N, CA, C and O of each residue as an XYZ file, in Angstrom:
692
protein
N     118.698     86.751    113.537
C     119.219     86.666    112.174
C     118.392     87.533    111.219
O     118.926     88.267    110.387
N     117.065     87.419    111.373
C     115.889     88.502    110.077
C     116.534     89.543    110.550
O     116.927     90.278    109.644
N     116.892     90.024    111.979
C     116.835     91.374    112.111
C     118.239     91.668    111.364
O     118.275     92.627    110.592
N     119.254     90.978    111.538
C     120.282     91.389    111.249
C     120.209     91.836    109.539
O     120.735     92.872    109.132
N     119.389     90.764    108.541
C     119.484     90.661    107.376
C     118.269     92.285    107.098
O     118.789     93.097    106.331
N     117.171     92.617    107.514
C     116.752     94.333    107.392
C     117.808     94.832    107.933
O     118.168     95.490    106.957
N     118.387     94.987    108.512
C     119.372     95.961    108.840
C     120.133     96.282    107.993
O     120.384     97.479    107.858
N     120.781     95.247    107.099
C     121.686     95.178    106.425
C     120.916     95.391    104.981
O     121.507     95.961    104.064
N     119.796     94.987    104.850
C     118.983     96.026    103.576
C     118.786     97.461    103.700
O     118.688     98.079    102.640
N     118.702     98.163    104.875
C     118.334     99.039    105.186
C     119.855     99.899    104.957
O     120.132    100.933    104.348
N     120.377     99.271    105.475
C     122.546    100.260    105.314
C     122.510     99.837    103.749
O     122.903    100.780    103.062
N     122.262     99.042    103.212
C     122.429     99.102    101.497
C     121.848     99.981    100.765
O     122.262    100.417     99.692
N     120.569    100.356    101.495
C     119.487    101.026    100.831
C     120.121    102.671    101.150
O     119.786    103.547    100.352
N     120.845    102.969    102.082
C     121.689    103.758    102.265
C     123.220    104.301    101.202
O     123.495    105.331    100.586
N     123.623    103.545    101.334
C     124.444    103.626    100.702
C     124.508    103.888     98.853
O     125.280    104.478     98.097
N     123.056    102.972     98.665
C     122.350    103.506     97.628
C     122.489    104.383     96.900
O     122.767    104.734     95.753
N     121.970    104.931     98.773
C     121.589    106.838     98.022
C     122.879    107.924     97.714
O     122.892    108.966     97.060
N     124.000    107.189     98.508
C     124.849    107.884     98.699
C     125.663    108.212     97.340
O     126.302    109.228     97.067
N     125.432    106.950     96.506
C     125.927    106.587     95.131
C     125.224    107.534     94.082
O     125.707    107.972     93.037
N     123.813    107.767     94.677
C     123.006    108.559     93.926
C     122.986    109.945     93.949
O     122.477    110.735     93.154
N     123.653    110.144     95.037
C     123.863    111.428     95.494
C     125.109    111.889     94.567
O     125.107    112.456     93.474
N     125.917    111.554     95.190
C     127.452    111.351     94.761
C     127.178    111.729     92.504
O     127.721    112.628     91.862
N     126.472    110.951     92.117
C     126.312    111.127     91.060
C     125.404    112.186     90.520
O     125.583    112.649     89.393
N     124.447    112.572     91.290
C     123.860    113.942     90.912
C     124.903    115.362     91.170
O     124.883    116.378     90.476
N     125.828    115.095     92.407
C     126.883    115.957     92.375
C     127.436    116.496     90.931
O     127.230    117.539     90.311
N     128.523    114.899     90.565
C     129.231    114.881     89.415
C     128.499    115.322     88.319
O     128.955    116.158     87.539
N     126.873    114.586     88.145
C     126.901    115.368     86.778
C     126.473    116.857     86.963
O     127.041    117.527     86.101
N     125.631    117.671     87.820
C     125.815    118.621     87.883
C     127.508    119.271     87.537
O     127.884    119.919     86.560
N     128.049    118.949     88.374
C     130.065    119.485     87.862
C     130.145    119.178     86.222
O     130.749    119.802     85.350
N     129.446    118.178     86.144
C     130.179    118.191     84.439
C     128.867    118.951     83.823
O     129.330    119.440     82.793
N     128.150    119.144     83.854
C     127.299    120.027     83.211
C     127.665    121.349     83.602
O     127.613    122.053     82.593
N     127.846    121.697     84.124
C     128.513    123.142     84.498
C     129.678    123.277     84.415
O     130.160    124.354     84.763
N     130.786    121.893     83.771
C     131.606    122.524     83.306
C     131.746    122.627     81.832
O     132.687    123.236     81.324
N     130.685    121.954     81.041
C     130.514    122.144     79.705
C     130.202    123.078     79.188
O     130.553    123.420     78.059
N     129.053    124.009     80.366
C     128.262    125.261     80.156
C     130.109    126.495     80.509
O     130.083    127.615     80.000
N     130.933    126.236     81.025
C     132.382    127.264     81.229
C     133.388    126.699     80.434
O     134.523    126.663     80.907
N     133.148    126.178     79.129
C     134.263    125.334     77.924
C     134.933    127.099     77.910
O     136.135    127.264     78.119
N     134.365    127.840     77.748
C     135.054    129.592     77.396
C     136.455    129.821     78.342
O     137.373    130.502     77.886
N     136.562    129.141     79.822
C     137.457    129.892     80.880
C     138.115    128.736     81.160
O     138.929    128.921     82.065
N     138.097    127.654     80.768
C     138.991    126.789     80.546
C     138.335    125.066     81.213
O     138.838    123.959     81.018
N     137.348    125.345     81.843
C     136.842    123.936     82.327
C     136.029    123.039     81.041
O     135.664    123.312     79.898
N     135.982    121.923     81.861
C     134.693    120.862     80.996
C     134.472    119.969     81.521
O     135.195    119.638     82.460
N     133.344    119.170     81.128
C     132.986    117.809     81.507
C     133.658    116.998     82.134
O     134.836    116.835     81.815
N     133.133    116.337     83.104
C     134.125    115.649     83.646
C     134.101    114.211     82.860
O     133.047    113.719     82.459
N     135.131    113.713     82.720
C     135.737    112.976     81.963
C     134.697    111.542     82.199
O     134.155    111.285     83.274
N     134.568    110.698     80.937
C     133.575    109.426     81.340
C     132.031    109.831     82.289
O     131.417    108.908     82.825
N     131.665    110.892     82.373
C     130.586    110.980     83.150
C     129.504    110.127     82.925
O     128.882    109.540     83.810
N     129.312    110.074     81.858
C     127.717    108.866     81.432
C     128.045    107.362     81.360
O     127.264    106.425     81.197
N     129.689    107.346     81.554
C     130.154    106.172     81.994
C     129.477    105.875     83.814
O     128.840    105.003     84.404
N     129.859    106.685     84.002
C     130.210    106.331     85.763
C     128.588    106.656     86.421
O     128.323    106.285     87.564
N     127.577    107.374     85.575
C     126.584    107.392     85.342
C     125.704    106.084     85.204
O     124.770    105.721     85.919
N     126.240    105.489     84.119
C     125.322    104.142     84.011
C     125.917    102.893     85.042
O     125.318    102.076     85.741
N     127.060    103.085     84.852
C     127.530    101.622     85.872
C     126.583    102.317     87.610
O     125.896    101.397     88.055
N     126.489    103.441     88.387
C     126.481    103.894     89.291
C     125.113    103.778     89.828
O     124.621    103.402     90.892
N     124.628    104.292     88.575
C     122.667    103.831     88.554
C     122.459    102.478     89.056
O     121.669    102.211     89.962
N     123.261    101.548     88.384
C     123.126     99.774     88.257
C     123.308     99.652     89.637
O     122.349     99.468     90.386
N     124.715     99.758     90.124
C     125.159     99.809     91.107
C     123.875    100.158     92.850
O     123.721     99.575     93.923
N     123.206    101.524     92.124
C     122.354    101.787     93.129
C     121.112    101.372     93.326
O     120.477    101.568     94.362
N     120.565    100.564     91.980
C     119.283    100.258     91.569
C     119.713     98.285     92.747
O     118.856     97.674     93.386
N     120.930     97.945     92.631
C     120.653     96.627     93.217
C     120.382     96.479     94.478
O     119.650     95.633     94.991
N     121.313     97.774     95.255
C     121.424     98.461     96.460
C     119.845     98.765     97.272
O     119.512     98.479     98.422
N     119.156     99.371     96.306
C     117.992     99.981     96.550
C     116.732     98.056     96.550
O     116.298     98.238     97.688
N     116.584     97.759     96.454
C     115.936     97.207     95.842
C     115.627     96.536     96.719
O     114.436     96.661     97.004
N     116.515     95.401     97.694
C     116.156     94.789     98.741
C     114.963     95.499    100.051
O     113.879     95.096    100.472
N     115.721     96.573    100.339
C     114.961     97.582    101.242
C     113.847     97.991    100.746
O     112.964     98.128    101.594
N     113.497     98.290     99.453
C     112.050     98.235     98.352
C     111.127     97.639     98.855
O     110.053     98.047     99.297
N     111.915     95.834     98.727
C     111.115     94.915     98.661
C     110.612     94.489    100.623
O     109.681     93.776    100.996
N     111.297     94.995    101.202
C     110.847     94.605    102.767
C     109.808     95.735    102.826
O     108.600     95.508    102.895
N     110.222     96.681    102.801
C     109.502     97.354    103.478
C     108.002     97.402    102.310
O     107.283     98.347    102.635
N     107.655     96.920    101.566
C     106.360     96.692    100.784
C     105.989     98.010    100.064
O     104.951     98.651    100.230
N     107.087     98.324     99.178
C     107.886     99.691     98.430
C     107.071     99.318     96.891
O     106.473    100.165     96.227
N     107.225     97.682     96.475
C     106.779     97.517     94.544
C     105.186     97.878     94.283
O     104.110     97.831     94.880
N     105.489     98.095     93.577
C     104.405     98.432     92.368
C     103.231     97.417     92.618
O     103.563     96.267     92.908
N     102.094     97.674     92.549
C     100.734     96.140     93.026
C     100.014     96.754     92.178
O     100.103     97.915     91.779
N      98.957     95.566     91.788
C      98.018     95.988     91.058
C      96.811     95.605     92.135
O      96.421     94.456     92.344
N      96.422     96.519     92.622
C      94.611     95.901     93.295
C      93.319     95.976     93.355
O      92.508     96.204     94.252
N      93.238     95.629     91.696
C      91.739     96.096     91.251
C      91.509     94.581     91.676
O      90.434     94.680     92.268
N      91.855     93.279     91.731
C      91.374     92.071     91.807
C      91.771     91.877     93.887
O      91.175     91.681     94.946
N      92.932     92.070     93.435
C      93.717     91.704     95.337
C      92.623     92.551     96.223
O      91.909     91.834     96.923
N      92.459     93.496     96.276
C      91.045     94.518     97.159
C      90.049     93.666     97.869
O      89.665     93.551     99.033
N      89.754     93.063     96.618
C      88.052     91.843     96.781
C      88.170     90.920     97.166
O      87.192     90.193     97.338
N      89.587     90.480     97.517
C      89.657     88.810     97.772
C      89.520     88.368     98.924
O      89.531     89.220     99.812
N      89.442     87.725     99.106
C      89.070     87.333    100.736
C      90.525     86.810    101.251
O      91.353     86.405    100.435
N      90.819     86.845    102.809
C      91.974     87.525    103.509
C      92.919     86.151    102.947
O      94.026     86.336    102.442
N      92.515     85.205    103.058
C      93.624     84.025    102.749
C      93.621     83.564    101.194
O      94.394     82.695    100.790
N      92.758     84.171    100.423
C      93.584     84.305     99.272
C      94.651     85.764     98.617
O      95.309     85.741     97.577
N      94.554     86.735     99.439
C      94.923     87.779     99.622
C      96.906     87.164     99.971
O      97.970     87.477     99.436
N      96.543     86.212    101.103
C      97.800     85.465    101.463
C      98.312     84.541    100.766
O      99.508     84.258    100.837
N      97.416     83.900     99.941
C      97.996     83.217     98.970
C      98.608     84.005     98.088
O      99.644     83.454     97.718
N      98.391     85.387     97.412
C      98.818     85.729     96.328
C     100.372     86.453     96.893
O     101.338     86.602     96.146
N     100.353     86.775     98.097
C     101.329     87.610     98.538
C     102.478     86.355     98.701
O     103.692     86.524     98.581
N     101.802     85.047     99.006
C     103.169     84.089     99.290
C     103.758     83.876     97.685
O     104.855     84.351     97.393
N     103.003     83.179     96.747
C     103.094     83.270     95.559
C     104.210     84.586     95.218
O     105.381     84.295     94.973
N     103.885     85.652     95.219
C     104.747     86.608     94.387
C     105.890     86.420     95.190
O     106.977     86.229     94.645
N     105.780     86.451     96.441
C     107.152     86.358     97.772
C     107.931     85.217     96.697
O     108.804     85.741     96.005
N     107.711     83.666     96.469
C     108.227     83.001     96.343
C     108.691     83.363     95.103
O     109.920     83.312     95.065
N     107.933     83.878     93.575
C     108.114     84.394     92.369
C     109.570     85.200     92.181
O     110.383     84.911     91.303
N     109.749     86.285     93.186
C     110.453     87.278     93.642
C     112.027     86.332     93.970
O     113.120     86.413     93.410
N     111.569     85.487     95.072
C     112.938     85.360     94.833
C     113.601     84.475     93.933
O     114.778     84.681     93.635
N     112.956     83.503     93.466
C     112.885     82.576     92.483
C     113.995     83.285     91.190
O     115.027     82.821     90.706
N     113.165     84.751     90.879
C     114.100     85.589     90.074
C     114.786     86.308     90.432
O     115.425     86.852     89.532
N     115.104     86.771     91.867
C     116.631     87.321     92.391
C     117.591     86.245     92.342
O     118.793     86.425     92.144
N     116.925     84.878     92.567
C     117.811     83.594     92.675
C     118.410     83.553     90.667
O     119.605     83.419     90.402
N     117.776     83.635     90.002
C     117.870     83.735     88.657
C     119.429     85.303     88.291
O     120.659     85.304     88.261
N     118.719     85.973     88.169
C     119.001     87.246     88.522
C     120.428     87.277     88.865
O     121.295     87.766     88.141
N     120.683     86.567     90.346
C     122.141     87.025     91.124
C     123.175     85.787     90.380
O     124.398     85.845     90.506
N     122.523     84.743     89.645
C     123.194     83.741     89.041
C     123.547     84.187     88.001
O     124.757     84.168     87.776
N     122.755     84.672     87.127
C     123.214     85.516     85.915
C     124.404     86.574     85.948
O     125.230     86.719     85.047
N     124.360     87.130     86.879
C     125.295     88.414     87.209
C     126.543     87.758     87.655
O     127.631     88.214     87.302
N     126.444     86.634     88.471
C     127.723     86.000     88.575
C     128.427     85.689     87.071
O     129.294     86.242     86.395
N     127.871     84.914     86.974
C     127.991     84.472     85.284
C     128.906     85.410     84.381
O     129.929     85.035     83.809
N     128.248     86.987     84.342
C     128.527     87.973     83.647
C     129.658     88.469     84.194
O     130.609     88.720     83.454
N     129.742     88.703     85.648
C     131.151     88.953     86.328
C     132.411     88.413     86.155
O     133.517     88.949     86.223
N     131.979     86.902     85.846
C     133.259     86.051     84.920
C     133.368     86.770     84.138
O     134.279     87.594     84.225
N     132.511     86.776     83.061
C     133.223     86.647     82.192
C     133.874     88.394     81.825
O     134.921     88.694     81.252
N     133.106     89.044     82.237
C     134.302     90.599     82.242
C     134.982     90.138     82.893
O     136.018     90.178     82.230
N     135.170     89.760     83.627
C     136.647     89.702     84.251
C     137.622     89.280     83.506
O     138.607     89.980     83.273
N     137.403     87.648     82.878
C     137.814     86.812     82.614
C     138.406     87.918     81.067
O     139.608     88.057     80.841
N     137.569     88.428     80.386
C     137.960     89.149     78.739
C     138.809     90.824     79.497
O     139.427     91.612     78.781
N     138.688     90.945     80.439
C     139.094     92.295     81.091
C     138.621     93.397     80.124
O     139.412     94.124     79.523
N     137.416     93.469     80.024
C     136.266     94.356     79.582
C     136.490     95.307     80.238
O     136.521     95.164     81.460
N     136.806     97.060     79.445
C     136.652     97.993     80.117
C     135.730     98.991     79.493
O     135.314     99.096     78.339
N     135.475     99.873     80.846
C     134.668    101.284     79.677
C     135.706    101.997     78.556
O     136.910    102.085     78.796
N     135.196    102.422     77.490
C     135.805    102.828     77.089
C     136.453    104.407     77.073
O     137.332    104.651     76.247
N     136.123    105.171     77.746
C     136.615    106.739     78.008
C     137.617    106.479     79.354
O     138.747    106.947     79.493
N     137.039    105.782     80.112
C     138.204    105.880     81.783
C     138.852    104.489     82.023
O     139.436    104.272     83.085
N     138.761    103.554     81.066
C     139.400    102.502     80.301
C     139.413    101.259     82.312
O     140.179    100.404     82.755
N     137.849    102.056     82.952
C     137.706    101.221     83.875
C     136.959     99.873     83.420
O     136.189     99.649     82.486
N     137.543     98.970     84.553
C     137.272     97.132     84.150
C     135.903     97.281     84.889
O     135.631     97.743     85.997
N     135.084     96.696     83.837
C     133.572     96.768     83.897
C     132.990     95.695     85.199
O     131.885     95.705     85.742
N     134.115     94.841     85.441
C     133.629     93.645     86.344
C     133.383     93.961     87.641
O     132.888     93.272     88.532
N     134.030     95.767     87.655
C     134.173     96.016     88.965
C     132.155     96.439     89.607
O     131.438     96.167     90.569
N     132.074     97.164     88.402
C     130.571     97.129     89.120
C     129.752     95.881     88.753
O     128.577     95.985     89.104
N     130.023     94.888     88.223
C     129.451     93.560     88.230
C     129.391     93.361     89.397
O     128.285     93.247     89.925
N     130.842     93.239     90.315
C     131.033     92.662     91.533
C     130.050     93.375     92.589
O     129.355     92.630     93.279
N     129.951     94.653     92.749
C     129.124     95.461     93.585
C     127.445     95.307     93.229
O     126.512     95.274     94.031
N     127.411     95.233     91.877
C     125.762     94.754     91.663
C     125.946     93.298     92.222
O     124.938     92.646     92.496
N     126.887     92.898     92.355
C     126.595     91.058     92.767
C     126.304     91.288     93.866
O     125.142     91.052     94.194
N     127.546     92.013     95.180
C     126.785     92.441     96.106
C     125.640     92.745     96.736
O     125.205     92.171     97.734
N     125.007     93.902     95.999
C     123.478     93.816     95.707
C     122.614     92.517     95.558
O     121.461     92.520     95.991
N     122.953     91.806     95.172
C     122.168     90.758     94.401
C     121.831     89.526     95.203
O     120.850     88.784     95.177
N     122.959     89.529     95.939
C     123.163     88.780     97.249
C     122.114     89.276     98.444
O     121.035     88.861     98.866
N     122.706     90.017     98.658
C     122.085     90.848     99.930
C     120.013     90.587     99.622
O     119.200     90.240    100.479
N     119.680     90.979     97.846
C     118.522     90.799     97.705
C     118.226     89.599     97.656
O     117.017     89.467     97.845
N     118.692     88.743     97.510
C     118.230     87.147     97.866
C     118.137     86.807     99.160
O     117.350     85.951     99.564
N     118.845     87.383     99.812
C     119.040     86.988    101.699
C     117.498     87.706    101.930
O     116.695     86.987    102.524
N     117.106     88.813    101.587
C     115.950     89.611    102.142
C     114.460     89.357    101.307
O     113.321     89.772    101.519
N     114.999     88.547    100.346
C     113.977     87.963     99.427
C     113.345     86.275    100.542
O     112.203     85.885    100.787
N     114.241     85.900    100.804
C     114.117     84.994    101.285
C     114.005     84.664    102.814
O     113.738     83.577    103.327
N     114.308     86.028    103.502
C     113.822     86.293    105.056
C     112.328     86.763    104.638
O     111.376     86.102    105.053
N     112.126     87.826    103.873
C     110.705     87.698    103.714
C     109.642     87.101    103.739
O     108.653     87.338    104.433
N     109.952     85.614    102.329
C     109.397     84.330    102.524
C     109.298     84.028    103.407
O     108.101     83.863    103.645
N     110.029     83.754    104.383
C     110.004     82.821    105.332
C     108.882     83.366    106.790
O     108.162     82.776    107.595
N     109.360     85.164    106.451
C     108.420     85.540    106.999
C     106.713     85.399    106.983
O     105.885     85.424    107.893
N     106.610     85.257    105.662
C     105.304     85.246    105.341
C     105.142     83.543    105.426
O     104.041     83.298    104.933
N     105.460     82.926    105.634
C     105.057     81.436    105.371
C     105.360     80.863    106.980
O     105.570     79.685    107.266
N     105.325     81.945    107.881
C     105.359     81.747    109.506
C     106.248     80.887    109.863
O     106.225     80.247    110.914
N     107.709     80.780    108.358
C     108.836     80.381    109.733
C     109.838     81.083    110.585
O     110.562     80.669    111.490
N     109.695     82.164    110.091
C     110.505     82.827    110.785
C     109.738     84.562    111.240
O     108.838     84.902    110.472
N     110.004     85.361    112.156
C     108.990     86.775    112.441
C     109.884     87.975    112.079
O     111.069     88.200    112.328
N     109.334     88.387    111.687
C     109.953     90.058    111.611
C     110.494     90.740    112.454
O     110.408     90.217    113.565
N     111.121     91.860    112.441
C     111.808     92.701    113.340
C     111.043     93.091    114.188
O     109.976     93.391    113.652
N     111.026     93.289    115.534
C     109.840     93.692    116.354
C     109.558     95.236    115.632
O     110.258     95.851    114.827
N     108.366     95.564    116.200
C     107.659     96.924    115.184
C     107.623     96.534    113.807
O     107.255     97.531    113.188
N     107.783     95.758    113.164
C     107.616     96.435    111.671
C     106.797     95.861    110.994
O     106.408     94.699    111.116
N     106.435     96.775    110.112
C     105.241     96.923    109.365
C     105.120     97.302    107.974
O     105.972     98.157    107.732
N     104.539     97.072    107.132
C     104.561     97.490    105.868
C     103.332     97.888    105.825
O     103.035     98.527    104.816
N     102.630     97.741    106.489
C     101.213     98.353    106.116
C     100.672     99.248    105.484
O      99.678     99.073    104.779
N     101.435    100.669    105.705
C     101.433    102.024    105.821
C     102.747    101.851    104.003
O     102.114    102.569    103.229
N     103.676    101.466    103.398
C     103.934    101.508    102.825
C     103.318    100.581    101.210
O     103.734    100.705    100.059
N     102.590     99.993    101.571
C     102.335     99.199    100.685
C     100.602     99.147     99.958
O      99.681     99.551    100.667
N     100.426     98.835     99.108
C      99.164     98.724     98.476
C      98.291     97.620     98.749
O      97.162     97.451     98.288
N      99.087     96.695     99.751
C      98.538     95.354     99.844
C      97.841     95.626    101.132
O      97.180     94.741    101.675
């Protein structure tokens, strides 16, 4: 089951990019077609629309796979010095912190998904229904609670990691 749930952070964390990709395409096209307004092209239509929902979209995507593979941000001017099992205490602590607020987090976004839905909230240039990337960040949001919480479990020795893996080499801890 852990393995299945990295796997499935890992194809999100993919797909991610693909969103990110996909959007460095487009705005390149619409910036180059603003720079040829003279020969008849332009911008592509809603771009900083499909821009911000797409970011969101990839930032929820990204995030799980972040958090396994030991990707966040640490501070270790104090964590360095500590001795190994309070070192483990602080790592279970944030583990549990972490998901505590993806658990927060993916509840909220539900929440918000109503209710665009519910008012049929759209962007306003491509007059798209905003709930739709609610639903795909929910996606996200999900997926980061499942890997928030295989983590935990990892670290609190009920459950083991994927054979090979390691964060060692990625992480500050």
């Amino acid at each position: 089951m852990i393995d299945w749930i990295y796997r499935t952070a890992r194809w999100t964390a993919l797909f991610g990019g693909i969103v990110l990709t996909a959007l460095t395409l487009m705005v390149v096209a619409s910036v180059a077609g603003r720079a040829m307004i003279g020969i008849g092209l332009g911008p592509v239509p809603g771009d900083f629309e499909l821009v911000e929902l797409g970011v969101g979209i990839a930032i929820f995507f990204f995030m799980p796979w972040c958090y396994l593979r030991g990707g966040h941000a640490t501070v270790d001017l104090l964590y360095m010095h500590m001795p190994k099992w309070a070192q483990r205490g602080v790592v279970i602590v944030s583990d549990l912190l972490m998901l505590l607020i993806w658990l927060v987090l993916t509840w909220e976004l539900w929440a918000g998904l109503l209710e665009k839905k519910e008012y049929m909230e759209t962007t306003f240039i491509l007059q798209m229904p905003v709930w739709w990337a609610y639903a795909l960040c929910f996606v996200g949001a999900v997926i980061g609670c499942v890997s928030y919480a295989a983590k935990t479990l990892t670290e609190l020795g009920l459950a083991s990691a994927p054979q090979g893996w390691t964060t060692e080499s990625n992480a500050g801890h």
